[in-house]
Amino acid sequence: MRVAAHTDQTVHEILQSMVKKGWRITEQRRTLATLFAHAEGYLSPRDVYDHMTKKYPGMSFDTVYRNLRLLSEMGVLEQFYLNDGLKFKARCQSHHHHHLICLTCEKTYTFEFCPMPSVPELPASFDVVSHRFEIFGYCSDCKQSRKQEKEADKEDE
Amino acid sequence: MRVAAHTDQTVHEILQSMVKKGWRITEQRRTLATLFAHAEGYLSPRDVYDHMTKKYPGMSFDTVYRNLRLLSEMGVLEQFYLNDGLKFKARCQSHHHHHLICLTCEKTYTFEFCPMPSVPELPASFDVVSHRFEIFGYCSDCKQSRKQEKEADKEDE
DNA sequence: CTAGATGCAAACGATTTGCATTACT
DNA sequence: AGTAATGCAAATCGTTTGCATCTAG
């Protein structure tokens, strides 16, 4: 199956969504948009804060949270509860698909197969609204590092 | 497709898991086991606390959390982040399957179809560890109440 | 200019921890 | 009896809120 690196929303698309909603484009929001447009996986509020404060040392956590929440409500970002808390990434706007998610680096890889068409008939009494299908594992990069760790462990014995 | 009401672990099975791990069976843990064995859907720590304090008015929140965590680590309970926080339910031990989840009452309905066998070949470079597939919607009970609410809304106009 | 965005500090809710007491085994 | 489980209170963490100040439009 064709599995693509995550296709991002462009910075421009994200900023456009903000403008459409009548929100102001501040320096920080521009940087935030750039961050998410280029991110390959899920980011925690902490990740975002750390990244932003490098450029804007005065930036506060509540501004990060405020913008994450606003962008989520707007549909620009999607949330996902991963291992150790809520994470965010730019929602794929293009088309419906699912993800491979690396348990180590939390990068996502798009794949096109959707199981819903092959699901046998569900009870008519249940109104289907949405579904989720994710495959978890280790991407080639992280698999590599895990392998090396194991070998290092053996040497210790 | 055959969709069954959730098949629970029995109280006995849950207690056995505790004993196997060398944990003591207290009055409260017995009640906790009974609660989860009979629960039809996900329970929040708050739900559990409310249920437990009816029987044991002195029971504290931290005991609820401690036991939820222990039971989760033991594999008796599974966690799920649903809308408004972390929820718990007895893990289905019997066999692999997936769930319909009602967005209102959070009850779960088991179905037997698993999409993994039909997934086209994934890149060999990705080590698959697990997957999740859930279908969200409204069960017949909650659909009914939603319908009634809508009608009530119309009358207000 | 002026509504919306930010920084600060404080509030808040959910969860965890330390310690003395209680109760399974 | 001895050790694990509990209750209590306080600490901690992540997230939200109120308000004065600042800034994009």
mmCIF file of C-alpha atoms (C1' of nucleotides) in Angstrom:
data_model
loop_
_atom_site.group_PDB
_atom_site.id
_atom_site.type_symbol
_atom_site.label_atom_id
_atom_site.label_comp_id
_atom_site.label_asym_id
_atom_site.label_seq_id
_atom_site.Cartn_x
_atom_site.Cartn_y
_atom_site.Cartn_z
ATOM 1 C CA MET A 1 0.000 0.000 0.000
ATOM 2 C CA ARG A 2 1.091 3.527 -0.681
ATOM 3 C CA VAL A 3 1.961 5.217 2.565
ATOM 4 C CA ALA A 4 2.841 8.858 2.336
ATOM 5 C CA ALA A 5 4.564 11.175 4.732
ATOM 6 C CA HIS A 6 1.952 13.366 6.276
ATOM 7 C CA THR A 7 0.592 16.009 3.870
ATOM 8 C CA ASP A 8 0.367 19.277 5.715
ATOM 9 C CA GLN A 9 -1.856 22.253 5.478
ATOM 10 C CA THR A 10 0.217 25.147 4.232
ATOM 11 C CA VAL A 11 0.967 28.117 6.432
ATOM 12 C CA HIS A 12 -1.143 30.170 4.063
ATOM 13 C CA GLU A 13 -4.165 27.891 4.411
ATOM 14 C CA ILE A 14 -4.006 28.045 8.172
ATOM 15 C CA LEU A 15 -3.711 31.833 8.205
ATOM 16 C CA GLN A 16 -6.587 32.064 5.733
ATOM 17 C CA SER A 17 -8.795 30.050 8.092
ATOM 18 C CA MET A 18 -8.045 32.531 10.833
ATOM 19 C CA VAL A 19 -8.821 35.526 8.644
ATOM 20 C CA LYS A 20 -12.042 33.911 7.461
ATOM 21 C CA LYS A 21 -13.161 33.698 11.081
ATOM 22 C CA GLY A 22 -12.276 37.336 11.594
ATOM 23 C CA TRP A 23 -9.247 36.687 13.769
ATOM 24 C CA ARG A 24 -6.171 38.823 13.778
ATOM 25 C CA ILE A 25 -2.884 37.584 12.443
ATOM 26 C CA THR A 26 -0.354 38.325 15.128
ATOM 27 C CA GLU A 27 3.352 37.632 14.928
ATOM 28 C CA GLN A 28 2.903 34.702 17.247
ATOM 29 C CA ARG A 29 -0.004 33.206 15.387
ATOM 30 C CA ARG A 30 2.014 33.378 12.185
ATOM 31 C CA THR A 31 4.801 31.447 13.892
ATOM 32 C CA LEU A 32 2.295 28.987 15.325
ATOM 33 C CA ALA A 33 0.852 28.384 11.871
ATOM 34 C CA THR A 34 4.336 27.776 10.505
ATOM 35 C CA LEU A 35 5.102 25.343 13.292
ATOM 36 C CA PHE A 36 2.038 23.213 12.651
ATOM 37 C CA ALA A 37 2.329 23.414 8.889
ATOM 38 C CA HIS A 38 5.781 21.877 9.089
ATOM 39 C CA ALA A 39 5.295 19.487 12.010
ATOM 40 C CA GLU A 40 5.449 15.817 11.046
ATOM 41 C CA GLY A 41 3.578 14.479 14.035
ATOM 42 C CA TYR A 42 1.645 15.365 17.131
ATOM 43 C CA LEU A 43 2.747 18.215 19.370
ATOM 44 C CA SER A 44 1.920 18.654 23.025
ATOM 45 C CA PRO A 45 1.096 22.076 24.469
ATOM 46 C CA ARG A 46 4.518 21.847 26.107
ATOM 47 C CA ASP A 47 6.208 21.224 22.728
ATOM 48 C CA VAL A 48 4.438 24.224 21.273
ATOM 49 C CA TYR A 49 5.331 26.387 24.252
ATOM 50 C CA ASP A 50 8.982 25.387 24.069
ATOM 51 C CA HIS A 51 9.136 26.133 20.372
ATOM 52 C CA MET A 52 7.377 29.473 20.679
ATOM 53 C CA THR A 53 9.342 30.782 23.639
ATOM 54 C CA LYS A 54 12.563 30.348 21.703
ATOM 55 C CA LYS A 55 11.367 33.088 19.407
ATOM 56 C CA TYR A 56 9.177 34.997 21.891
ATOM 57 C CA PRO A 57 10.762 34.583 25.312
ATOM 58 C CA GLY A 58 7.890 36.395 27.011
ATOM 59 C CA MET A 59 5.197 34.168 25.567
ATOM 60 C CA SER A 60 2.937 32.623 28.168
ATOM 61 C CA PHE A 61 1.390 29.204 28.434
ATOM 62 C CA ASP A 62 -2.128 30.519 28.457
ATOM 63 C CA THR A 63 -1.652 32.109 25.054
ATOM 64 C CA VAL A 64 -0.492 28.763 23.736
ATOM 65 C CA TYR A 65 -3.561 27.089 25.199
ATOM 66 C CA ARG A 66 -5.879 29.810 23.965
ATOM 67 C CA ASN A 67 -4.622 29.474 20.419
ATOM 68 C CA LEU A 68 -4.594 25.699 20.473
ATOM 69 C CA ARG A 69 -8.175 25.712 21.603
ATOM 70 C CA LEU A 70 -9.279 28.312 19.077
ATOM 71 C CA LEU A 71 -7.537 26.508 16.232
ATOM 72 C CA SER A 72 -9.083 23.226 17.299
ATOM 73 C CA GLU A 73 -12.577 24.690 17.456
ATOM 74 C CA MET A 74 -11.920 26.141 14.018
ATOM 75 C CA GLY A 75 -11.061 22.715 12.660
ATOM 76 C CA VAL A 76 -7.514 23.686 11.729
ATOM 77 C CA LEU A 77 -6.029 21.442 14.361
ATOM 78 C CA GLU A 78 -7.107 18.014 15.456
ATOM 79 C CA GLN A 79 -6.588 16.650 18.945
ATOM 80 C CA PHE A 80 -5.520 13.205 19.912
ATOM 81 C CA TYR A 81 -4.960 11.693 23.318
ATOM 82 C CA LEU A 82 -1.624 9.932 23.008
ATOM 83 C CA ASN A 83 0.020 8.023 25.881
ATOM 84 C CA ASP A 84 0.800 10.942 28.063
ATOM 85 C CA GLY A 85 -1.724 13.639 27.291
ATOM 86 C CA LEU A 86 -3.516 15.628 24.657
ATOM 87 C CA LYS A 87 -1.587 16.321 21.457
ATOM 88 C CA PHE A 88 -2.296 18.495 18.447
ATOM 89 C CA LYS A 89 -1.565 18.460 14.761
ATOM 90 C CA ALA A 90 -2.794 20.163 11.625
ATOM 91 C CA ARG A 91 -5.899 18.391 10.391
ATOM 92 C CA CYS A 92 -5.633 16.879 6.930
ATOM 93 C CA GLN A 93 -8.116 18.891 4.936
ATOM 94 C CA SER A 94 -7.586 17.254 1.574
ATOM 95 C CA HIS A 95 -9.464 13.956 1.792
ATOM 96 C CA HIS A 96 -10.482 11.155 4.114
ATOM 97 C CA HIS A 97 -7.734 8.779 5.149
ATOM 98 C CA HIS A 98 -6.147 7.104 8.159
ATOM 99 C CA HIS A 99 -2.767 7.030 9.831
ATOM 100 C CA LEU A 100 0.097 4.917 10.931
ATOM 101 C CA ILE A 101 1.360 6.447 14.172
ATOM 102 C CA CYS A 102 4.819 5.857 15.543
ATOM 103 C CA LEU A 103 4.688 5.136 19.264
ATOM 104 C CA THR A 104 8.103 6.651 19.807
ATOM 105 C CA CYS A 105 8.331 9.856 17.785
ATOM 106 C CA GLU A 106 4.570 10.249 17.274
ATOM 107 C CA LYS A 107 5.052 11.036 13.608
ATOM 108 C CA THR A 108 2.096 10.142 11.416
ATOM 109 C CA TYR A 109 2.056 8.470 8.037
ATOM 110 C CA THR A 110 -0.974 8.673 5.818
ATOM 111 C CA PHE A 111 -2.507 5.654 4.156
ATOM 112 C CA GLU A 112 -5.481 5.548 1.868
ATOM 113 C CA PHE A 113 -7.305 2.417 2.938
ATOM 114 C CA CYS A 114 -10.530 3.024 4.852
ATOM 115 C CA PRO A 115 -12.229 0.033 6.477
ATOM 116 C CA MET A 116 -15.723 1.523 6.623
ATOM 117 C CA PRO A 117 -16.888 0.319 3.190
ATOM 118 C CA SER A 118 -15.994 -3.263 4.144
ATOM 119 C CA VAL A 119 -17.759 -3.205 7.491
ATOM 120 C CA PRO A 120 -20.708 -5.618 7.385
ATOM 121 C CA GLU A 121 -24.096 -4.070 7.916
ATOM 122 C CA LEU A 122 -24.480 -2.495 11.336
ATOM 123 C CA PRO A 123 -27.755 -2.495 13.245
ATOM 124 C CA ALA A 124 -30.027 0.106 11.723
ATOM 125 C CA SER A 125 -30.803 1.279 15.222
ATOM 126 C CA PHE A 126 -27.318 2.747 15.585
ATOM 127 C CA ASP A 127 -26.734 6.154 13.944
ATOM 128 C CA VAL A 128 -23.144 6.198 12.778
ATOM 129 C CA VAL A 129 -21.508 9.598 13.103
ATOM 130 C CA SER A 130 -17.805 8.956 12.732
ATOM 131 C CA HIS A 131 -15.119 6.362 13.055
ATOM 132 C CA ARG A 132 -11.453 6.128 13.771
ATOM 133 C CA PHE A 133 -8.875 3.667 12.580
ATOM 134 C CA GLU A 134 -5.237 3.935 13.514
ATOM 135 C CA ILE A 135 -2.319 1.563 13.299
ATOM 136 C CA PHE A 136 0.354 1.974 15.937
ATOM 137 C CA GLY A 137 3.920 0.788 15.792
ATOM 138 C CA TYR A 138 7.475 1.887 15.203
ATOM 139 C CA CYS A 139 8.641 3.751 12.128
ATOM 140 C CA SER A 140 11.881 2.772 10.457
ATOM 141 C CA ASP A 141 13.893 5.469 12.222
ATOM 142 C CA CYS A 142 12.688 4.573 15.686
ATOM 143 C CA LYS A 143 12.847 0.837 15.012
ATOM 144 C CA GLN A 144 16.502 1.369 14.224
ATOM 145 C CA SER A 145 17.228 3.170 17.479
ATOM 146 C CA ARG A 146 15.295 0.558 19.479
ATOM 147 C CA LYS A 147 17.377 -2.169 17.880
ATOM 148 C CA GLN A 148 20.574 -0.395 18.830
ATOM 149 C CA GLU A 149 19.346 0.050 22.383
ATOM 150 C CA LYS A 150 18.611 -3.654 22.705
ATOM 151 C CA GLU A 151 22.089 -4.512 21.465
ATOM 152 C CA ALA A 152 23.566 -2.082 23.954
ATOM 153 C CA ASP A 153 21.507 -3.767 26.700
ATOM 154 C CA LYS A 154 22.901 -7.171 25.762
ATOM 155 C CA GLU A 155 26.450 -5.913 26.018
ATOM 156 C CA ASP A 156 25.682 -4.796 29.568
ATOM 157 C CA GLU A 157 24.741 -8.297 30.654
ATOM 158 C CA MET B 1 -23.519 -7.920 11.230
ATOM 159 C CA ARG B 2 -23.981 -9.413 14.637
ATOM 160 C CA VAL B 3 -23.534 -6.732 17.246
ATOM 161 C CA ALA B 4 -23.659 -7.865 20.822
ATOM 162 C CA ALA B 5 -24.090 -6.004 24.039
ATOM 163 C CA HIS B 6 -20.740 -5.788 25.715
ATOM 164 C CA THR B 7 -19.526 -9.106 27.194
ATOM 165 C CA ASP B 8 -18.092 -8.425 30.610
ATOM 166 C CA GLN B 9 -15.404 -9.988 32.660
ATOM 167 C CA THR B 10 -17.036 -11.598 35.611
ATOM 168 C CA VAL B 11 -16.517 -10.311 39.124
ATOM 169 C CA HIS B 12 -14.716 -13.530 39.856
ATOM 170 C CA GLU B 13 -12.288 -13.113 36.963
ATOM 171 C CA ILE B 14 -11.398 -9.632 38.067
ATOM 172 C CA LEU B 15 -10.845 -10.689 41.663
ATOM 173 C CA GLN B 16 -8.752 -13.624 40.479
ATOM 174 C CA SER B 17 -6.486 -11.244 38.557
ATOM 175 C CA MET B 18 -5.928 -9.299 41.759
ATOM 176 C CA VAL B 19 -5.140 -12.409 43.784
ATOM 177 C CA LYS B 20 -2.772 -13.642 41.092
ATOM 178 C CA LYS B 21 -0.807 -10.434 41.462
ATOM 179 C CA GLY B 22 -0.727 -10.864 45.225
ATOM 180 C CA TRP B 23 -3.131 -8.037 45.969
ATOM 181 C CA ARG B 24 -5.543 -8.075 48.827
ATOM 182 C CA ILE B 25 -9.260 -8.301 48.282
ATOM 183 C CA THR B 26 -10.767 -5.529 50.322
ATOM 184 C CA GLU B 27 -14.455 -4.788 50.675
ATOM 185 C CA GLN B 28 -14.044 -1.813 48.394
ATOM 186 C CA ARG B 29 -12.115 -3.663 45.712
ATOM 187 C CA ARG B 30 -14.828 -6.305 45.671
ATOM 188 C CA THR B 31 -17.416 -3.599 45.099
ATOM 189 C CA LEU B 32 -15.218 -1.998 42.459
ATOM 190 C CA ALA B 33 -14.906 -5.322 40.644
ATOM 191 C CA THR B 34 -18.664 -5.743 40.735
ATOM 192 C CA LEU B 35 -19.183 -2.251 39.390
ATOM 193 C CA PHE B 36 -16.928 -2.787 36.383
ATOM 194 C CA ALA B 37 -18.150 -6.309 35.742
ATOM 195 C CA HIS B 38 -21.670 -4.991 35.329
ATOM 196 C CA ALA B 39 -20.967 -1.630 33.692
ATOM 197 C CA GLU B 40 -22.174 -1.373 30.119
ATOM 198 C CA GLY B 41 -19.894 1.433 29.064
ATOM 199 C CA TYR B 42 -17.064 3.672 30.087
ATOM 200 C CA LEU B 43 -16.891 5.121 33.590
ATOM 201 C CA SER B 44 -15.047 8.240 34.646
ATOM 202 C CA PRO B 45 -13.161 8.380 37.951
ATOM 203 C CA ARG B 46 -15.983 10.647 39.081
ATOM 204 C CA ASP B 47 -18.606 8.021 38.160
ATOM 205 C CA VAL B 48 -16.681 5.410 40.093
ATOM 206 C CA TYR B 49 -16.270 7.689 43.072
ATOM 207 C CA ASP B 50 -19.966 8.545 43.131
ATOM 208 C CA HIS B 51 -20.931 4.889 42.955
ATOM 209 C CA MET B 52 -18.474 3.821 45.637
ATOM 210 C CA THR B 53 -19.273 6.563 48.132
ATOM 211 C CA LYS B 54 -22.915 5.497 48.153
ATOM 212 C CA LYS B 55 -21.786 2.286 49.804
ATOM 213 C CA TYR B 56 -18.689 3.607 51.562
ATOM 214 C CA PRO B 57 -19.342 7.235 52.452
ATOM 215 C CA GLY B 58 -15.802 7.700 53.738
ATOM 216 C CA MET B 59 -14.129 6.539 50.549
ATOM 217 C CA SER B 60 -11.654 8.985 49.115
ATOM 218 C CA PHE B 61 -10.846 9.988 45.578
ATOM 219 C CA ASP B 62 -7.260 8.917 45.821
ATOM 220 C CA THR B 63 -8.262 5.344 46.601
ATOM 221 C CA VAL B 64 -10.420 5.372 43.489
ATOM 222 C CA TYR B 65 -7.509 6.638 41.425
ATOM 223 C CA ARG B 66 -5.065 4.213 42.987
ATOM 224 C CA ASN B 67 -7.259 1.248 42.180
ATOM 225 C CA LEU B 68 -8.087 2.452 38.691
ATOM 226 C CA ARG B 69 -4.405 2.801 37.964
ATOM 227 C CA LEU B 70 -3.498 -0.564 39.458
ATOM 228 C CA LEU B 71 -6.276 -2.327 37.595
ATOM 229 C CA SER B 72 -5.252 -0.641 34.354
ATOM 230 C CA GLU B 73 -1.612 -1.648 34.774
ATOM 231 C CA MET B 74 -2.824 -5.155 35.481
ATOM 232 C CA GLY B 75 -4.747 -5.203 32.219
ATOM 233 C CA VAL B 76 -8.107 -5.672 33.902
ATOM 234 C CA LEU B 77 -9.301 -2.243 32.866
ATOM 235 C CA GLU B 78 -8.723 -0.407 29.642
ATOM 236 C CA GLN B 79 -8.566 3.358 29.382
ATOM 237 C CA PHE B 80 -10.067 5.514 26.729
ATOM 238 C CA TYR B 81 -10.002 9.253 26.302
ATOM 239 C CA LEU B 82 -13.598 10.165 25.537
ATOM 240 C CA ASN B 83 -14.773 13.740 24.906
ATOM 241 C CA ASP B 84 -14.296 15.057 28.366
ATOM 242 C CA GLY B 85 -11.572 13.018 29.988
ATOM 243 C CA LEU B 86 -10.166 9.609 30.700
ATOM 244 C CA LYS B 87 -12.678 6.787 31.097
ATOM 245 C CA PHE B 88 -12.322 3.175 32.187
ATOM 246 C CA LYS B 89 -14.025 -0.100 31.477
ATOM 247 C CA ALA B 90 -13.335 -3.789 31.962
ATOM 248 C CA ARG B 91 -11.140 -5.019 29.124
ATOM 249 C CA CYS B 92 -12.663 -7.731 26.998
ATOM 250 C CA GLN B 93 -10.435 -10.728 27.653
ATOM 251 C CA SER B 94 -12.236 -13.248 25.521
ATOM 252 C CA HIS B 95 -11.201 -12.473 21.952
ATOM 253 C CA HIS B 96 -10.209 -9.678 19.609
ATOM 254 C CA HIS B 97 -12.992 -7.418 18.441
ATOM 255 C CA HIS B 98 -14.005 -3.784 18.067
ATOM 256 C CA HIS B 99 -16.722 -1.492 19.355
ATOM 257 C CA LEU B 100 -19.538 0.781 18.472
ATOM 258 C CA ILE B 101 -19.474 3.578 21.025
ATOM 259 C CA CYS B 102 -22.463 5.762 21.796
ATOM 260 C CA LEU B 103 -21.459 9.407 21.990
ATOM 261 C CA THR B 104 -24.178 10.159 24.500
ATOM 262 C CA CYS B 105 -24.266 7.362 27.038
ATOM 263 C CA GLU B 106 -20.814 5.963 26.216
ATOM 264 C CA LYS B 107 -22.118 2.420 26.203
ATOM 265 C CA THR B 108 -20.149 0.045 24.002
ATOM 266 C CA TYR B 109 -21.435 -2.603 21.610
ATOM 267 C CA THR B 110 -19.142 -5.343 20.428
ATOM 268 C CA PHE B 111 -18.845 -6.289 16.774
ATOM 269 C CA GLU B 112 -16.719 -9.013 15.292
ATOM 270 C CA PHE B 113 -15.389 -7.435 12.129
ATOM 271 C CA CYS B 114 -11.685 -6.501 12.243
ATOM 272 C CA PRO B 115 -10.283 -4.455 9.377
ATOM 273 C CA MET B 116 -6.655 -5.507 9.806
ATOM 274 C CA PRO B 117 -6.784 -8.565 7.528
ATOM 275 C CA SER B 118 -8.112 -6.391 4.700
ATOM 276 C CA VAL B 119 -5.486 -3.680 5.064
ATOM 277 C CA PRO B 120 -3.268 -3.667 1.974
ATOM 278 C CA GLU B 121 0.384 -4.366 2.592
ATOM 279 C CA LEU B 122 2.040 -1.764 4.777
ATOM 280 C CA PRO B 123 5.638 -0.696 4.303
ATOM 281 C CA ALA B 124 7.891 -3.388 5.727
ATOM 282 C CA SER B 125 9.844 -0.643 7.426
ATOM 283 C CA PHE B 126 6.975 -0.026 9.862
ATOM 284 C CA ASP B 127 6.685 -2.451 12.787
ATOM 285 C CA VAL B 128 3.001 -2.808 13.557
ATOM 286 C CA VAL B 129 2.282 -3.186 17.261
ATOM 287 C CA SER B 130 -1.419 -2.542 17.621
ATOM 288 C CA HIS B 131 -4.394 -0.885 16.039
ATOM 289 C CA ARG B 132 -7.685 0.612 17.027
ATOM 290 C CA PHE B 133 -10.939 0.808 15.176
ATOM 291 C CA GLU B 134 -14.017 2.355 16.680
ATOM 292 C CA ILE B 135 -17.306 3.486 15.255
ATOM 293 C CA PHE B 136 -18.994 6.387 17.028
ATOM 294 C CA GLY B 137 -22.616 7.356 16.899
ATOM 295 C CA TYR B 138 -25.870 7.222 18.791
ATOM 296 C CA CYS B 139 -27.441 4.053 20.094
ATOM 297 C CA SER B 140 -31.160 3.489 19.691
ATOM 298 C CA ASP B 141 -31.983 4.720 23.200
ATOM 299 C CA CYS B 142 -30.063 7.958 22.885
ATOM 300 C CA LYS B 143 -31.186 8.529 19.299
ATOM 301 C CA GLN B 144 -34.729 8.427 20.638
ATOM 302 C CA SER B 145 -34.070 11.024 23.313
ATOM 303 C CA ARG B 146 -32.255 13.274 20.839
ATOM 304 C CA LYS B 147 -35.221 13.134 18.518
ATOM 305 C CA GLN B 148 -37.546 14.113 21.325
ATOM 306 C CA GLU B 149 -35.271 17.004 22.289
ATOM 307 C CA LYS B 150 -35.286 18.331 18.738
ATOM 308 C CA GLU B 151 -39.058 18.223 18.663
ATOM 309 C CA ALA B 152 -39.180 20.042 21.968
ATOM 310 C CA ASP B 153 -36.836 22.677 20.529
ATOM 311 C CA LYS B 154 -39.123 23.238 17.570
ATOM 312 C CA GLU B 155 -42.063 23.852 19.837
ATOM 313 C CA ASP B 156 -40.091 26.563 21.593
ATOM 314 C CA GLU B 157 -39.628 28.526 18.375
ATOM 315 C "C1'" DC C 1 -9.212 54.429 17.445
ATOM 316 C "C1'" DT C 2 -10.931 50.113 19.317
ATOM 317 C "C1'" DA C 3 -11.953 45.351 19.593
ATOM 318 C "C1'" DG C 4 -9.329 41.539 19.923
ATOM 319 C "C1'" DA C 5 -4.808 39.401 21.565
ATOM 320 C "C1'" DT C 6 -1.471 39.066 25.062
ATOM 321 C "C1'" DG C 7 0.980 38.575 29.774
ATOM 322 C "C1'" DC C 8 0.489 38.033 34.375
ATOM 323 C "C1'" DA C 9 -1.198 36.039 38.403
ATOM 324 C "C1'" DA C 10 -4.350 33.530 40.428
ATOM 325 C "C1'" DA C 11 -8.019 29.992 40.246
ATOM 326 C "C1'" DC C 12 -9.363 25.586 39.041
ATOM 327 C "C1'" DG C 13 -9.926 20.580 38.280
ATOM 328 C "C1'" DA C 14 -7.951 16.266 37.904
ATOM 329 C "C1'" DT C 15 -4.521 13.318 39.617
ATOM 330 C "C1'" DT C 16 -0.632 12.031 42.758
ATOM 331 C "C1'" DT C 17 2.056 11.756 47.045
ATOM 332 C "C1'" DG C 18 3.518 11.288 52.145
ATOM 333 C "C1'" DC C 19 2.221 9.709 56.244
ATOM 334 C "C1'" DA C 20 -0.438 7.920 60.059
ATOM 335 C "C1'" DT C 21 -4.171 4.575 60.689
ATOM 336 C "C1'" DT C 22 -6.796 0.492 59.512
ATOM 337 C "C1'" DA C 23 -7.716 -4.150 58.004
ATOM 338 C "C1'" DC C 24 -6.663 -8.301 54.899
ATOM 339 C "C1'" DT C 25 -4.120 -12.567 54.895
ATOM 340 C "C1'" DA D 1 1.679 -9.905 63.462
ATOM 341 C "C1'" DG D 2 3.113 -7.943 59.497
ATOM 342 C "C1'" DT D 3 2.259 -5.668 55.326
ATOM 343 C "C1'" DA D 4 -0.594 -3.829 52.076
ATOM 344 C "C1'" DA D 5 -4.701 -0.709 51.571
ATOM 345 C "C1'" DT D 6 -6.998 3.283 53.089
ATOM 346 C "C1'" DG D 7 -8.175 8.246 54.450
ATOM 347 C "C1'" DC D 8 -6.647 12.649 54.966
ATOM 348 C "C1'" DA D 9 -4.335 16.681 53.633
ATOM 349 C "C1'" DA D 10 -1.309 18.785 50.919
ATOM 350 C "C1'" DA D 11 1.388 18.955 46.671
ATOM 351 C "C1'" DT D 12 1.580 18.814 41.821
ATOM 352 C "C1'" DC D 13 0.348 19.151 37.026
ATOM 353 C "C1'" DG D 14 -2.233 20.696 33.153
ATOM 354 C "C1'" DT D 15 -5.478 23.986 31.825
ATOM 355 C "C1'" DT D 16 -8.536 28.066 32.311
ATOM 356 C "C1'" DT D 17 -9.991 32.733 33.807
ATOM 357 C "C1'" DG D 18 -10.067 37.862 35.083
ATOM 358 C "C1'" DC D 19 -8.091 41.879 34.279
ATOM 359 C "C1'" DA D 20 -4.925 45.475 32.824
ATOM 360 C "C1'" DT D 21 -2.030 46.423 28.845
ATOM 361 C "C1'" DC D 22 -0.817 46.272 24.157
ATOM 362 C "C1'" DT D 23 -1.421 45.957 19.067
ATOM 363 C "C1'" DA D 24 -3.376 44.581 14.473
ATOM 364 C "C1'" DG D 25 -6.789 46.225 11.475
#
